[in-house]
Amino acid sequence: MPDLTLFAQRFRGFLPVIVDVETGGFEARRHALLEVAAVLLEMDADGRLRPVHTINTQVEAFPGALLDPKSMEVNGIKPDHPLRAARPEADALEYVFAPIRKAVREQGCQRAILVGHNAAFDLGFLNAAIARCGCKRSPFHPFSCFDTVSLAGLAYGQTVLARALQAAGIEWDAGQAHSAVYDAERTAELFCIIVNRWQSLQKDANQRDETVTRPLT
């Protein structure tokens, strides 16, 4: 049975949660938050990560929100589509945050930390929505995050998500890009591969160190 304290030990009390948002533009306080996806991870007894559950919701644009036509063309979201089933912002945040809070408790962590590709963008839109809704129980650290742009640049020399995924051997479908679920799940795979490979390198290095320092008999 996996040791549920491993996450807390590995990431200093933080639970990494991969997040991707789709928006009506680039300014978090002015443009609409339209979709949120979050991917929860689990860790096995060897410290290896894998994605286990995706949470996703469409979000109603807040009153007075701006929708940039170029951004809407890229994400393909039609805010007024009758089948969109969007939630008001406060309800959408609670829908996403509730299972994350539960996972934080179950894994013995203090709070979640957002993982994203250009993570400051996603965290900025979440924080703006949290402020608008007066949300007092966000599970996320308000400013710390793990950015797979930096991690992929270190591991593969690539910072664009599609190229980083290809370098990591992960399939990429450009036709599904700019869906919060698709981008979050691919980012989760990328994060797990990088962390797991580092874990393997550390294990091998420790074994070599033990061999070198072991006294001769």
C-alpha positions as a Markdown table, in Angstrom:
| # | Residue | x | y | z |
|---|---|---|---|---|
| 1 | Met | 0.0 | 0.0 | 0.0 |
| 2 | Pro | 1.5 | 3.4 | -1.0 |
| 3 | Asp | 2.8 | 5.6 | 1.8 |
| 4 | Leu | 0.4 | 8.6 | 1.8 |
| 5 | Thr | 3.1 | 10.8 | 3.4 |
| 6 | Leu | 5.3 | 10.6 | 0.3 |
| 7 | Phe | 3.8 | 13.6 | -1.5 |
| 8 | Ala | 4.3 | 15.8 | 1.6 |
| 9 | Gln | 7.9 | 14.6 | 2.0 |
| 10 | Arg | 8.7 | 15.0 | -1.7 |
| 11 | Phe | 7.4 | 18.5 | -2.2 |
| 12 | Arg | 7.8 | 20.1 | 1.2 |
| 13 | Gly | 4.1 | 19.7 | 2.2 |
| 14 | Phe | 2.7 | 20.7 | -1.2 |
| 15 | Leu | 0.5 | 18.6 | -3.4 |
| 16 | Pro | 1.2 | 19.3 | -7.1 |
| 17 | Val | -2.0 | 19.8 | -9.1 |
| 18 | Ile | -1.8 | 20.4 | -12.9 |
| 19 | Val | -4.1 | 23.2 | -14.0 |
| 20 | Asp | -5.0 | 24.7 | -17.4 |
| 21 | Val | -7.4 | 27.5 | -18.0 |
| 22 | Glu | -9.1 | 28.8 | -21.2 |
| 23 | Thr | -9.8 | 32.5 | -21.2 |
| 24 | Gly | -11.2 | 35.4 | -23.2 |
| 25 | Gly | -7.9 | 37.2 | -23.3 |
| 26 | Phe | -4.6 | 37.8 | -21.5 |
| 27 | Glu | -5.6 | 40.2 | -18.7 |
| 28 | Ala | -6.9 | 38.3 | -15.7 |
| 29 | Arg | -8.8 | 41.1 | -14.2 |
| 30 | Arg | -10.5 | 42.2 | -17.4 |
| 31 | His | -10.9 | 39.1 | -19.5 |
| 32 | Ala | -13.2 | 36.2 | -18.8 |
| 33 | Leu | -12.2 | 32.9 | -17.2 |
| 34 | Leu | -14.1 | 30.4 | -19.4 |
| 35 | Glu | -12.9 | 26.9 | -18.6 |
| 36 | Val | -10.8 | 25.2 | -15.9 |
| 37 | Ala | -9.3 | 21.7 | -15.9 |
| 38 | Ala | -7.2 | 20.2 | -13.0 |
| 39 | Val | -5.4 | 16.9 | -13.0 |
| 40 | Leu | -4.8 | 15.1 | -9.7 |
| 41 | Leu | -1.7 | 12.8 | -9.3 |
| 42 | Glu | -0.8 | 9.8 | -7.2 |
| 43 | Met | 2.6 | 8.6 | -6.1 |
| 44 | Asp | 3.6 | 5.0 | -5.8 |
| 45 | Ala | 5.9 | 3.5 | -3.1 |
| 46 | Asp | 8.9 | 4.2 | -5.3 |
| 47 | Gly | 8.1 | 7.9 | -5.5 |
| 48 | Arg | 6.9 | 7.8 | -9.1 |
| 49 | Leu | 4.0 | 10.0 | -10.2 |
| 50 | Arg | 1.1 | 9.3 | -12.5 |
| 51 | Pro | -2.1 | 11.2 | -13.4 |
| 52 | Val | -5.2 | 9.6 | -11.9 |
| 53 | His | -8.2 | 12.0 | -12.1 |
| 54 | Thr | -9.2 | 15.1 | -14.2 |
| 55 | Ile | -11.7 | 17.7 | -13.0 |
| 56 | Asn | -13.2 | 20.0 | -15.6 |
| 57 | Thr | -15.8 | 22.7 | -15.8 |
| 58 | Gln | -17.0 | 25.4 | -18.1 |
| 59 | Val | -17.3 | 28.9 | -16.5 |
| 60 | Glu | -19.7 | 31.7 | -17.1 |
| 61 | Ala | -18.0 | 35.0 | -18.0 |
| 62 | Phe | -18.3 | 37.3 | -15.0 |
| 63 | Pro | -20.4 | 40.5 | -15.5 |
| 64 | Gly | -18.5 | 43.0 | -17.6 |
| 65 | Ala | -15.9 | 40.5 | -18.7 |
| 66 | Leu | -14.1 | 41.2 | -22.0 |
| 67 | Leu | -13.8 | 38.6 | -24.7 |
| 68 | Asp | -11.0 | 39.2 | -27.1 |
| 69 | Pro | -12.0 | 38.0 | -30.6 |
| 70 | Lys | -8.5 | 36.6 | -31.3 |
| 71 | Ser | -8.5 | 34.6 | -28.1 |
| 72 | Met | -12.0 | 33.3 | -28.8 |
| 73 | Glu | -10.9 | 32.2 | -32.2 |
| 74 | Val | -8.0 | 30.2 | -30.8 |
| 75 | Asn | -9.9 | 28.4 | -28.0 |
| 76 | Gly | -13.1 | 27.9 | -30.0 |
| 77 | Ile | -15.3 | 28.4 | -27.0 |
| 78 | Lys | -18.8 | 29.8 | -27.8 |
| 79 | Pro | -19.9 | 31.3 | -24.4 |
| 80 | Asp | -23.6 | 31.4 | -25.4 |
| 81 | His | -23.9 | 27.9 | -26.8 |
| 82 | Pro | -27.0 | 26.2 | -25.2 |
| 83 | Leu | -25.1 | 22.9 | -24.5 |
| 84 | Arg | -22.1 | 24.5 | -22.9 |
| 85 | Ala | -23.4 | 23.9 | -19.3 |
| 86 | Ala | -21.2 | 26.6 | -17.8 |
| 87 | Arg | -21.2 | 27.3 | -14.0 |
| 88 | Pro | -21.1 | 30.7 | -12.4 |
| 89 | Glu | -17.6 | 31.6 | -11.4 |
| 90 | Ala | -18.0 | 31.0 | -7.7 |
| 91 | Asp | -19.7 | 27.6 | -8.3 |
| 92 | Ala | -17.0 | 26.6 | -10.8 |
| 93 | Leu | -14.3 | 27.4 | -8.3 |
| 94 | Glu | -15.9 | 25.3 | -5.6 |
| 95 | Tyr | -16.5 | 22.4 | -8.1 |
| 96 | Val | -12.8 | 22.3 | -8.9 |
| 97 | Phe | -11.5 | 23.2 | -5.4 |
| 98 | Ala | -13.5 | 20.7 | -3.4 |
| 99 | Pro | -11.8 | 17.5 | -4.7 |
| 100 | Ile | -8.4 | 19.2 | -4.6 |
| 101 | Arg | -8.9 | 20.0 | -0.9 |
| 102 | Lys | -9.9 | 16.4 | -0.3 |
| 103 | Ala | -6.7 | 15.2 | -2.0 |
| 104 | Val | -4.6 | 17.6 | 0.0 |
| 105 | Arg | -6.0 | 16.1 | 3.2 |
| 106 | Glu | -5.7 | 12.5 | 2.1 |
| 107 | Gln | -2.0 | 13.0 | 1.0 |
| 108 | Gly | -1.0 | 14.6 | 4.3 |
| 109 | Cys | -0.1 | 17.9 | 2.6 |
| 110 | Gln | -0.7 | 21.5 | 3.8 |
| 111 | Arg | -1.9 | 22.9 | 0.5 |
| 112 | Ala | -1.8 | 22.4 | -3.3 |
| 113 | Ile | 0.7 | 24.0 | -5.6 |
| 114 | Leu | -0.3 | 24.8 | -9.2 |
| 115 | Val | 1.6 | 23.1 | -11.9 |
| 116 | Gly | 1.2 | 24.6 | -15.4 |
| 117 | His | 2.8 | 25.4 | -18.7 |
| 118 | Asn | 3.4 | 29.1 | -18.3 |
| 119 | Ala | 1.9 | 28.6 | -14.8 |
| 120 | Ala | 1.8 | 32.2 | -13.8 |
| 121 | Phe | -0.9 | 32.8 | -16.4 |
| 122 | Asp | -3.2 | 30.1 | -15.1 |
| 123 | Leu | -2.5 | 31.1 | -11.4 |
| 124 | Gly | -3.2 | 34.7 | -12.3 |
| 125 | Phe | -6.6 | 33.9 | -13.7 |
| 126 | Leu | -7.5 | 31.7 | -10.8 |
| 127 | Asn | -6.4 | 34.3 | -8.3 |
| 128 | Ala | -8.4 | 37.0 | -10.1 |
| 129 | Ala | -11.6 | 34.8 | -10.0 |
| 130 | Ile | -10.9 | 34.0 | -6.3 |
| 131 | Ala | -10.8 | 37.7 | -5.5 |
| 132 | Arg | -13.9 | 38.5 | -7.5 |
| 133 | Cys | -15.8 | 35.7 | -5.7 |
| 134 | Gly | -14.5 | 36.4 | -2.3 |
| 135 | Cys | -13.3 | 32.7 | -2.0 |
| 136 | Lys | -11.7 | 32.1 | 1.4 |
| 137 | Arg | -10.8 | 28.5 | 1.0 |
| 138 | Ser | -8.6 | 28.2 | -2.1 |
| 139 | Pro | -6.4 | 25.1 | -1.8 |
| 140 | Phe | -3.6 | 26.6 | -3.9 |
| 141 | His | -0.6 | 28.6 | -2.7 |
| 142 | Pro | -1.3 | 32.1 | -3.8 |
| 143 | Phe | 2.0 | 32.8 | -5.6 |
| 144 | Ser | 4.2 | 29.7 | -5.7 |
| 145 | Cys | 3.9 | 27.4 | -8.7 |
| 146 | Phe | 5.8 | 24.7 | -10.7 |
| 147 | Asp | 6.2 | 25.7 | -14.3 |
| 148 | Thr | 6.8 | 23.0 | -16.9 |
| 149 | Val | 8.2 | 25.6 | -19.2 |
| 150 | Ser | 11.3 | 25.8 | -17.0 |
| 151 | Leu | 11.3 | 22.1 | -16.3 |
| 152 | Ala | 11.1 | 21.2 | -20.0 |
| 153 | Gly | 13.7 | 23.7 | -20.9 |
| 154 | Leu | 16.1 | 22.1 | -18.4 |
| 155 | Ala | 15.2 | 18.5 | -19.3 |
| 156 | Tyr | 14.7 | 18.7 | -23.1 |
| 157 | Gly | 15.9 | 22.2 | -24.2 |
| 158 | Gln | 12.3 | 22.9 | -25.3 |
| 159 | Thr | 9.9 | 25.5 | -23.9 |
| 160 | Val | 6.9 | 25.3 | -26.3 |
| 161 | Leu | 4.5 | 22.7 | -25.0 |
| 162 | Ala | 4.0 | 20.7 | -28.2 |
| 163 | Arg | 7.8 | 20.5 | -28.8 |
| 164 | Ala | 8.5 | 19.6 | -25.2 |
| 165 | Leu | 5.9 | 16.8 | -25.4 |
| 166 | Gln | 7.4 | 15.5 | -28.6 |
| 167 | Ala | 10.9 | 15.5 | -27.1 |
| 168 | Ala | 9.6 | 13.6 | -24.1 |
| 169 | Gly | 7.9 | 11.0 | -26.4 |
| 170 | Ile | 4.4 | 12.1 | -25.6 |
| 171 | Glu | 1.8 | 12.2 | -28.4 |
| 172 | Trp | 0.5 | 15.6 | -29.3 |
| 173 | Asp | -2.6 | 16.3 | -31.3 |
| 174 | Ala | -2.7 | 19.9 | -32.5 |
| 175 | Gly | -6.4 | 19.6 | -33.3 |
| 176 | Gln | -7.2 | 19.1 | -29.6 |
| 177 | Ala | -4.9 | 21.8 | -28.3 |
| 178 | His | -6.4 | 24.8 | -26.5 |
| 179 | Ser | -8.9 | 22.6 | -24.7 |
| 180 | Ala | -8.3 | 22.9 | -21.0 |
| 181 | Val | -8.7 | 19.2 | -20.4 |
| 182 | Tyr | -6.4 | 18.2 | -23.3 |
| 183 | Asp | -3.7 | 20.7 | -22.4 |
| 184 | Ala | -3.9 | 19.9 | -18.7 |
| 185 | Glu | -3.6 | 16.2 | -19.2 |
| 186 | Arg | -0.6 | 16.5 | -21.6 |
| 187 | Thr | 1.1 | 18.9 | -19.2 |
| 188 | Ala | 0.5 | 16.4 | -16.4 |
| 189 | Glu | 2.2 | 13.6 | -18.4 |
| 190 | Leu | 5.1 | 15.9 | -19.1 |
| 191 | Phe | 5.5 | 16.9 | -15.4 |
| 192 | Cys | 5.3 | 13.2 | -14.3 |
| 193 | Ile | 7.9 | 12.1 | -16.8 |
| 194 | Ile | 10.4 | 14.8 | -15.8 |
| 195 | Val | 9.9 | 14.2 | -12.1 |
| 196 | Asn | 10.1 | 10.4 | -12.5 |
| 197 | Arg | 13.2 | 10.6 | -14.6 |
| 198 | Trp | 14.8 | 12.8 | -12.0 |
| 199 | Gln | 13.8 | 10.3 | -9.4 |
| 200 | Ser | 15.5 | 7.5 | -11.3 |
| 201 | Leu | 18.6 | 9.6 | -11.8 |
| 202 | Gln | 18.8 | 10.4 | -8.1 |
| 203 | Lys | 18.3 | 6.7 | -7.2 |
| 204 | Asp | 21.1 | 5.6 | -9.6 |
| 205 | Ala | 23.4 | 8.3 | -8.2 |
| 206 | Asn | 22.7 | 7.3 | -4.6 |
| 207 | Gln | 23.5 | 3.7 | -5.5 |
| 208 | Arg | 26.7 | 4.7 | -7.2 |
| 209 | Asp | 27.7 | 6.8 | -4.1 |
| 210 | Glu | 27.0 | 3.8 | -1.8 |
| 211 | Thr | 29.2 | 1.6 | -4.0 |
| 212 | Val | 32.1 | 4.0 | -4.0 |
| 213 | Thr | 32.0 | 4.6 | -0.3 |
| 214 | Arg | 31.3 | 1.0 | 0.8 |
| 215 | Pro | 34.4 | -0.3 | 2.7 |
| 216 | Leu | 36.4 | -3.1 | 1.1 |
| 217 | Thr | 36.2 | -6.5 | 2.9 |
